[in-house]
Short mmCIF file of C-alpha atoms in Angstrom, two decimals:
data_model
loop_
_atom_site.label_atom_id
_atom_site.label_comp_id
_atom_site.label_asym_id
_atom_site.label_seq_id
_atom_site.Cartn_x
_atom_site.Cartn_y
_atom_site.Cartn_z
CA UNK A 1 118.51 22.16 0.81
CA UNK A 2 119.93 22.48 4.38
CA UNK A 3 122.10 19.68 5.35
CA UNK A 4 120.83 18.50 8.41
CA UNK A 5 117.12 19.66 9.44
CA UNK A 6 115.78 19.57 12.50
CA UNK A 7 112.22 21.85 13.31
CA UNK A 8 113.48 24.19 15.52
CA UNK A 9 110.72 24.19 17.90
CA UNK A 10 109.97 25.56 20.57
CA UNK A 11 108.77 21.94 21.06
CA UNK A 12 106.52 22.29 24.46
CA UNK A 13 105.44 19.31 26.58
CA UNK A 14 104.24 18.39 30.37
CA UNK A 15 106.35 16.90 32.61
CA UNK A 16 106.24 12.92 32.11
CA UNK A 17 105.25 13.16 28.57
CA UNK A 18 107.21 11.85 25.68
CA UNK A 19 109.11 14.27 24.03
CA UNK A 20 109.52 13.21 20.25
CA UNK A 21 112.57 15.19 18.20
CA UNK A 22 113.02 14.82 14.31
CA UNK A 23 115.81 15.73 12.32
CA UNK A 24 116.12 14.88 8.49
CA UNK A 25 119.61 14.44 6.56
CA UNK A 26 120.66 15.07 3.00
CA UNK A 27 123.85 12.83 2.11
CA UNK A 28 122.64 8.82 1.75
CA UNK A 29 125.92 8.01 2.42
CA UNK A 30 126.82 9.31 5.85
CA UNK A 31 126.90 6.12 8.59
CA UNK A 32 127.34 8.18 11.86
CA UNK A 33 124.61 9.92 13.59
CA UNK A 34 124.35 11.84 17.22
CA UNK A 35 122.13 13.81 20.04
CA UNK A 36 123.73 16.05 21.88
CA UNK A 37 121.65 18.61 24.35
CA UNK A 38 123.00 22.04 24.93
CA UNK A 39 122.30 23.99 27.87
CA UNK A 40 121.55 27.51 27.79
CA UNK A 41 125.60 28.78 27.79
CA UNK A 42 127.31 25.79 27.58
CA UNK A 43 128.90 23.82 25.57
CA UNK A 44 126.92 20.57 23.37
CA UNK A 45 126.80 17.30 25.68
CA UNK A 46 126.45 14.28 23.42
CA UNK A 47 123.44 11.74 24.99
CA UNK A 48 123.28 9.05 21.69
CA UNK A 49 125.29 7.98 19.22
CA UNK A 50 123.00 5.34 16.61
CA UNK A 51 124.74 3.33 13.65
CA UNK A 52 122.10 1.05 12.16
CA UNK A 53 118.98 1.22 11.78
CA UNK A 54 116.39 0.39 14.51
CA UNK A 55 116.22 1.81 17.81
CA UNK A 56 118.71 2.16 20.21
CA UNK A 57 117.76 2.96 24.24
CA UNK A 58 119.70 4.50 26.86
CA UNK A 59 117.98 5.30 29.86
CA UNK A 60 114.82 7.45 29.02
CA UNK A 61 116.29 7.93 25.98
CA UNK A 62 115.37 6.30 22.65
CA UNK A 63 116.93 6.99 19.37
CA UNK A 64 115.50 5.69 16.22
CA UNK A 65 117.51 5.75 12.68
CA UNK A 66 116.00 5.35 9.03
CA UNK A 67 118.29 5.05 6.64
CA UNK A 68 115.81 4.42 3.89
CA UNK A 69 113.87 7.39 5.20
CA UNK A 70 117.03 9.56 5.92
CA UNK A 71 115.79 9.84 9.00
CA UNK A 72 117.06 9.84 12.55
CA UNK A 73 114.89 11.09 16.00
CA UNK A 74 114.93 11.36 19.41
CA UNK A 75 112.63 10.18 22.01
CA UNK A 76 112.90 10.99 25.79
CA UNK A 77 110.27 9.84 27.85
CA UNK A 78 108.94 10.87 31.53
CA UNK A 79 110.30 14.27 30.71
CA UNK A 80 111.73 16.14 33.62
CA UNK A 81 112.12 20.21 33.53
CA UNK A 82 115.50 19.48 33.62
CA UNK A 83 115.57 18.31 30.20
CA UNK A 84 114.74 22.02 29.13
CA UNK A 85 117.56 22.39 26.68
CA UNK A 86 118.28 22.71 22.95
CA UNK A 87 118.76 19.27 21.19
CA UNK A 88 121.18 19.04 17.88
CA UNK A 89 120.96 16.52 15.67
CA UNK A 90 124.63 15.65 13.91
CA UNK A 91 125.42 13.63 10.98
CA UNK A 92 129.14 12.55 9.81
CA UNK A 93 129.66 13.21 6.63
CA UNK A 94 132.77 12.31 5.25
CA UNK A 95 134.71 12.53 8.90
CA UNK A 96 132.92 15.23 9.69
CA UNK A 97 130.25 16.43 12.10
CA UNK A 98 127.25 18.65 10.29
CA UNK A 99 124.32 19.39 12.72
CA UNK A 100 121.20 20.92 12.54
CA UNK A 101 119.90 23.91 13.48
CA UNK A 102 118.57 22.47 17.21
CA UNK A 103 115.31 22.10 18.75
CA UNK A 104 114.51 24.01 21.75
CA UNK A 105 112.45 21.87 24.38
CA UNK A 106 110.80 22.85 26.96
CA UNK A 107 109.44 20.51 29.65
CA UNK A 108 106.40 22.23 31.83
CA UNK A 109 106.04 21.49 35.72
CA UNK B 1 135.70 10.74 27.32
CA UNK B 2 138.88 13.28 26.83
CA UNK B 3 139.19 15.79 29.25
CA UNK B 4 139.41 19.12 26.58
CA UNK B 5 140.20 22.55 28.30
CA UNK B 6 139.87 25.44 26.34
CA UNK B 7 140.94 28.81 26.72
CA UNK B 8 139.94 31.82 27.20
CA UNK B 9 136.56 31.18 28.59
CA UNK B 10 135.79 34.26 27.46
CA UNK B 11 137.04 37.64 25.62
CA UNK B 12 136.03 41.20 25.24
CA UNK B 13 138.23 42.46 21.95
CA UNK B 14 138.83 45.77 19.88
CA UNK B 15 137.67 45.31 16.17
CA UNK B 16 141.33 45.00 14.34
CA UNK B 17 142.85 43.09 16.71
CA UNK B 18 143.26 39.19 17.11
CA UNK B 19 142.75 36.48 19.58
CA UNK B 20 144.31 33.25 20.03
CA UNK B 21 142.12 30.27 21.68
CA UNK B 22 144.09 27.53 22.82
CA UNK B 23 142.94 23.96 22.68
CA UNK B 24 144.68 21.14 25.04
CA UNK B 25 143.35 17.72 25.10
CA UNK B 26 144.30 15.22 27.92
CA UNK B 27 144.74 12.34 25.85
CA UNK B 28 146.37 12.08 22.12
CA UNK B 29 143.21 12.08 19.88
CA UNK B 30 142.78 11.89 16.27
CA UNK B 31 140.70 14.64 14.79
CA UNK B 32 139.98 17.55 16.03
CA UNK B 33 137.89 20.46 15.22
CA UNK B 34 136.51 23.77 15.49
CA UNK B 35 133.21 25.66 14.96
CA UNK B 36 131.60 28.54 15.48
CA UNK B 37 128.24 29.35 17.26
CA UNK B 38 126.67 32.44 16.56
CA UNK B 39 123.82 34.10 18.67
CA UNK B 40 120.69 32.00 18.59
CA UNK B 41 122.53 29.60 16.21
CA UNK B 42 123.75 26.05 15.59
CA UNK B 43 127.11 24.93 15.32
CA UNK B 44 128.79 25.66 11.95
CA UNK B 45 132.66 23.74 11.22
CA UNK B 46 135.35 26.20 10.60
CA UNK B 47 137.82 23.56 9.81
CA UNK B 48 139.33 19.97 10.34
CA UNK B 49 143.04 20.64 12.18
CA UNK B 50 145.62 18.47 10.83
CA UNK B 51 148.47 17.55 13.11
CA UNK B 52 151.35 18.39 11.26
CA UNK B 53 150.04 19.94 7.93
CA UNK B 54 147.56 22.74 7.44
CA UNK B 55 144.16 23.02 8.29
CA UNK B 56 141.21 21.61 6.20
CA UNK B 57 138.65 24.90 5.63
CA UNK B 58 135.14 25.05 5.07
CA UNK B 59 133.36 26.42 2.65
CA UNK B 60 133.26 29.94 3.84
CA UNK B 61 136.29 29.84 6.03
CA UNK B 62 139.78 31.01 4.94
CA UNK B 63 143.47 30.80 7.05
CA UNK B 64 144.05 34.12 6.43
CA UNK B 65 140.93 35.03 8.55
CA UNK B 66 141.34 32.37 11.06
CA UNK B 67 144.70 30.66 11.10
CA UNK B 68 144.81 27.77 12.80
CA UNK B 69 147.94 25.39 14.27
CA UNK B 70 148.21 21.60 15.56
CA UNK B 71 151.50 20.86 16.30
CA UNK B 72 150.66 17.40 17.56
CA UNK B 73 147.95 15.44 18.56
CA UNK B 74 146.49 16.59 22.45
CA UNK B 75 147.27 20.18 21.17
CA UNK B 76 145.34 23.09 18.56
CA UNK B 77 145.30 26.57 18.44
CA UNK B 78 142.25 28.76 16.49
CA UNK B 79 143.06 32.78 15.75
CA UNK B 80 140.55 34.93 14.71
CA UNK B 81 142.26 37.80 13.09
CA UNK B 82 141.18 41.56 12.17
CA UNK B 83 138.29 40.71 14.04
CA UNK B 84 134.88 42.45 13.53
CA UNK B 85 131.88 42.69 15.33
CA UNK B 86 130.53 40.26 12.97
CA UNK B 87 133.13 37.84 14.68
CA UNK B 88 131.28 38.04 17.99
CA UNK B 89 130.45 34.43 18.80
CA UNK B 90 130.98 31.24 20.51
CA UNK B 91 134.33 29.30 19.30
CA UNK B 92 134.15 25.80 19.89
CA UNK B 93 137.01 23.30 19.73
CA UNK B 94 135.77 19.62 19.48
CA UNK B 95 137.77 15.98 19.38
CA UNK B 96 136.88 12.62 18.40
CA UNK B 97 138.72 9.22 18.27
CA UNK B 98 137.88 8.48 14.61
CA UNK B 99 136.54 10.02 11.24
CA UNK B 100 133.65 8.11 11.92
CA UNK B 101 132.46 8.48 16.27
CA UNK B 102 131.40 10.90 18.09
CA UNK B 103 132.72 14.00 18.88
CA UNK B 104 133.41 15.57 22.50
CA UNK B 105 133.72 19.15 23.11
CA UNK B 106 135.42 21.74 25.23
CA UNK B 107 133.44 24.64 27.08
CA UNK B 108 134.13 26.64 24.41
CA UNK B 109 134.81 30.57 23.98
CA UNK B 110 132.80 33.42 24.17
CA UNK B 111 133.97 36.30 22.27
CA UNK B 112 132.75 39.57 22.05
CA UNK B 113 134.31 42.29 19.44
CA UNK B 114 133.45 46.02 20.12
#
C-alpha cells in the first residue's frame, strides 16, 4: 500500500467550477499535511498547510482534513485556466515530507 | 519564506561521471532535504541532510551513490556519482523550519545523463 494516494487524474473541469482533489494517507500518526501545485517545469509551490481536522480556507482555496478517515482534500473554487497544474498531496511522517503521486488538473475556458 | 537558490539549473552529463548540485539557503534553517523527480513522476526523498553528521538515506538510496554534505545550516551539497542514464531526473533540494511545517523548495535541477 502506497503511502500517500492521490488519483492521478487528469481531473477535467470548466472554468468557475469547483475543482475537488483527494488524497488518502497510510500512517495514523502523521500530524502535518500540505498542497502544493507544480507547474509544468518548475519546482512544487506549497498553497495549504492543515493541522486539525475541519476545514481550513485561503482564498479560493479550501482544504479539508479527516483524521478518522485518513483523509485530507483540496477544494478550489471559481477555477481559472491558470490553475492548470499538477497538485501533490504531502504528509509528514516522522519529520519528513512523503507525497503522492499528483493530480493533474485541468481547468477548460 | 527562505530564499533557496540552487545550482546548476540544469546539466547535460557523460554516464560515469559525477555532478555536484549546490544548495544555499538565505536564512539558517533546520532541516533540509532532497528528492528526486523522475519523468512524469512525483517527488521521492533521497535523504534528510544533517548539519554536521551524515546524511539520513532512504530506503533505496545509498552515500556511495549520492553523497551528500551540510556543513552548516543555510548550506547542502547533493552528488550523484557514476551516473547513468537511469539518473536522468529532476534533483530537488527542499527546507523547512521544523520536523513538523512545511517545506519550501528551490527551482531544482534538471539533469540529463547521455
Amino acid at each position: 500500500q502506497k503511502e500517500v494516494e492521490q488519483n492521478s487524474g487528469p481531473l477535467s473541469v470548466p472554468e468557475g467550477a469547483i475543482a475537488s482533489l483527494n488524497c488518502t494517507y497510510s500512517d495514523r500518526g502523521s500530524q502535518s499535511f500540505f498542497w502544493y501545485r507544480q507547474y509544468s517545469g518548475k519546482s512544487p509551490e506549497l498553497i495549504m498547510s492543515i493541522y486539525s481536522n475541519g476545514d481550513k480556507e485561503d482564498g479560493r482555496f479550501t482544504a479539508q482534513l479527516n483524521k478518522a478517515s485518513q483523509y485530507v482534500s483540496l477544494l478550489i473554487r471559481d477555477s481559472q485556466p491558470s490553475d492548470s497544474a499538477t497538485y501533490l498531496c504531502a504528509v509528514n511522517q516522522g519529520g519528513k515530507l512523503i507525497f503522492g503521486q499528483g493530480t493533474e488538473l485541468s481547468v477548460k475556458p | 519564506s527562505a530564499v533557496i537558490s540552487q545550482k546548476p539549473s540544469r546539466d547535460i552529463c557523460q554516464r560515469g561521471t559525477s555532478l555536484t548540485i549546490q544548495c544555499q539557503v538565505d536564512s539558517q534553517v533546520t532541516m533540509m532535504f532532497w528528492y528526486r523527480q523522475q519523468p512524469g513522476q512525483s517527488l521521492t526523498l533521497i535523504a534528510t541532510a544533517n548539519q554536521g553528521s551524515e546524511a539520513t538515506y532512504e530506503s533505496g538510496f545509498v552515500i556511495d551513490k549520492f553523497p551528500i554534505s551540510r556543513p552548516n545550516l543555510t548550506f547542502s551539497t547533493l552528488t550523484v556519482s557514476n551516473m547513468s542514464p537511469e539518473d536522468s531526473s529532476i534533483y530537488l533540494c527542499s527546507v523547512a523550519g521544523s520536523a513538523s511545517t512545511e517545506a519550501f523548495f528551490g527551482q531544482g535541477t534538471r539533469l540529463t545523463v547521455v
